[in-house]
C-alpha positions in Angstrom: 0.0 0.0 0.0 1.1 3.4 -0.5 1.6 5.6 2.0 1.8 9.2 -0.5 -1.2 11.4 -0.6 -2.5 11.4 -4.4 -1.6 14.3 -6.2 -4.0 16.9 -5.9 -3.7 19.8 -8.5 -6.4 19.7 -11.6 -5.9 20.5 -14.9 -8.1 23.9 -16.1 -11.1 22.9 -17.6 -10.0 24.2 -20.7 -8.0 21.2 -21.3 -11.1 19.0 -22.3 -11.4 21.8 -24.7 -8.2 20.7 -26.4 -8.6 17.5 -26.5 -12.5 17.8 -27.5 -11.0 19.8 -30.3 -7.9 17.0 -31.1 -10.7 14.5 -31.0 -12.8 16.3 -33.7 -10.0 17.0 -35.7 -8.7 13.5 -35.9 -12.1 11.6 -36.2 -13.3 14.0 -38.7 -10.5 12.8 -40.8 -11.7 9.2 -40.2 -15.3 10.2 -40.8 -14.3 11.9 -43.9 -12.8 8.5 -45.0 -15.1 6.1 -44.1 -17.4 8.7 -46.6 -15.6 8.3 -49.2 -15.1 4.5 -48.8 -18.7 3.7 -48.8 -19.1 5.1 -52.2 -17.0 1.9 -53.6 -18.8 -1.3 -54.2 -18.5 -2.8 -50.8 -20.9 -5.2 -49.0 -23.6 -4.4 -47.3 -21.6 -5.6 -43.9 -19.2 -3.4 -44.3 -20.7 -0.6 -45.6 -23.0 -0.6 -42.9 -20.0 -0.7 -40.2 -18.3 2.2 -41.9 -21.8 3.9 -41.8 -22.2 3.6 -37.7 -18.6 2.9 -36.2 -17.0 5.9 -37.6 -19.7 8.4 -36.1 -19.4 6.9 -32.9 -16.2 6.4 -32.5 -16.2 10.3 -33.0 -18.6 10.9 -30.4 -16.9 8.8 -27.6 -13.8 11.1 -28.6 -15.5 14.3 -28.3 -17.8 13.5 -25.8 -16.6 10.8 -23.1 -13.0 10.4 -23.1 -12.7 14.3 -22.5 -14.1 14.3 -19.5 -12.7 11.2 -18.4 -9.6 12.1 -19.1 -9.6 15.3 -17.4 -11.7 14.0 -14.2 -8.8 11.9 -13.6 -5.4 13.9 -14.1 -4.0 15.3 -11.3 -0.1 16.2 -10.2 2.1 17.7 -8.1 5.6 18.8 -8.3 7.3 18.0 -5.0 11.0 19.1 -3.5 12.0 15.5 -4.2 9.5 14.6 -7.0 7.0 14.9 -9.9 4.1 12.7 -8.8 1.3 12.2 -11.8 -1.8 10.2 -12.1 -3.9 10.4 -15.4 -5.8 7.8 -17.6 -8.7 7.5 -19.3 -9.4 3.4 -19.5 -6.7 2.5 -17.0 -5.3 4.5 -14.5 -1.5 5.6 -14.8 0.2 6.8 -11.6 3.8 8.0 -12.3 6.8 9.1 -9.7 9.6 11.1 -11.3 12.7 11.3 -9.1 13.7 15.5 -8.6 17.4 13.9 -8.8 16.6 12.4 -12.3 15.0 15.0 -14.2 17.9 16.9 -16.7 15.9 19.5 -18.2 12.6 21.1 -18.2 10.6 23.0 -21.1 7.1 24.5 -22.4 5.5 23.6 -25.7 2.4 24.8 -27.4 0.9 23.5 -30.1 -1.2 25.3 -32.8 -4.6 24.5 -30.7 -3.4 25.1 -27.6 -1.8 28.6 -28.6 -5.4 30.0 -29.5 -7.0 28.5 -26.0 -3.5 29.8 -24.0 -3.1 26.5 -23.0 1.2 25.1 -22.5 2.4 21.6 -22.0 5.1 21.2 -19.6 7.7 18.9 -20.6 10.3 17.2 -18.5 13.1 14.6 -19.6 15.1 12.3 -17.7 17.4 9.5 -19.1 14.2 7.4 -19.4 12.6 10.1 -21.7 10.4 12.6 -21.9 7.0 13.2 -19.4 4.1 16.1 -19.8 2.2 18.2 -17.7 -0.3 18.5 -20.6 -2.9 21.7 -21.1 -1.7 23.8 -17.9 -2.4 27.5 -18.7 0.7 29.3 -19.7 0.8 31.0 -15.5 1.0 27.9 -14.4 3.1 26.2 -16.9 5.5 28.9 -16.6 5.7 28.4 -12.6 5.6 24.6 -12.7 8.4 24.6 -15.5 10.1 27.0 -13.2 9.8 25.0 -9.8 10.9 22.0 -11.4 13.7 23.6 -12.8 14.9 25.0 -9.6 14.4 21.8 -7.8 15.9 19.5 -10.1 19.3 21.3 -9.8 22.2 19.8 -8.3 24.8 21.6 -5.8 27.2 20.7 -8.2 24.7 22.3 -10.6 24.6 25.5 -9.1 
């Protein structure tokens, strides 16, 4: 059993935003496919499958895993590590040592830009780890703090 507290800070609610918005984008391709698929001369089956699975696997990406996904992502950046917990089907709880982290950035994509949304980014020898959808405030003071924590005294 573990004896640490779960990590208690929330993303901001605009992060379902993004990814309602990644969702669309993406399964909009796949619906624009599976249109243009059906025209061929397909069976029924499988015309049929394209006509229903497409639209709701878009849905479930808009509509649930959002939500989901946000509900459960928390974190917190301690003086001796980066705790995470986040998941949508199965629940992902992560402990980054302060000692291994070697550098620390922010990243914004074209999406997250426009909803002033920045992904923390963190890399160790094992490679990289996010802070996803943190508003750029916070981002800034998270990169920051694990920054100033992950230095060594030979470091400094």
């Amino acid at each position: 059993m573990d004896a640490r507290p779960e990590p208690s800070h929330r993303l901001p609610t605009r992060a379902r935003t993004l990814w309602r918005l990644e969702g669309a984008l993406q399964w909009g391709a796949v619906l624009l496919v599976a249109m243009l698929v059906r025209r061929a001369d397909l069976p029924d089956l499988v015309r049929t499958l394209l006509a229903v699975l497409p639209p709701a696997g878009a849905a479930i990406a808009v509509g649930v895993v959002p939500e989901v996904r946000w509900r459960r992502w928390r974190y917190d950046v301690r003086e001796d590590e980066i705790d995470l917990r986040r998941g949508t089907f199965t629940l992902v709880r992560t402990l980054v040592p302060m000692a291994r982290v070697q550098h620390v950035d922010t990243r914004e994509g074209v999406l997250e830009q426009a909803l002033k949304l920045s992904t923390v980014v963190f890399h160790t020898a094992a490679g990289a780890t996010t802070i996803p959808a943190l508003g750029r405030g916070d981002a800034l003071a998270v990169r920051d703090r694990i920054a100033s924590l992950a230095r060594t005294p030979d470091a400094v």
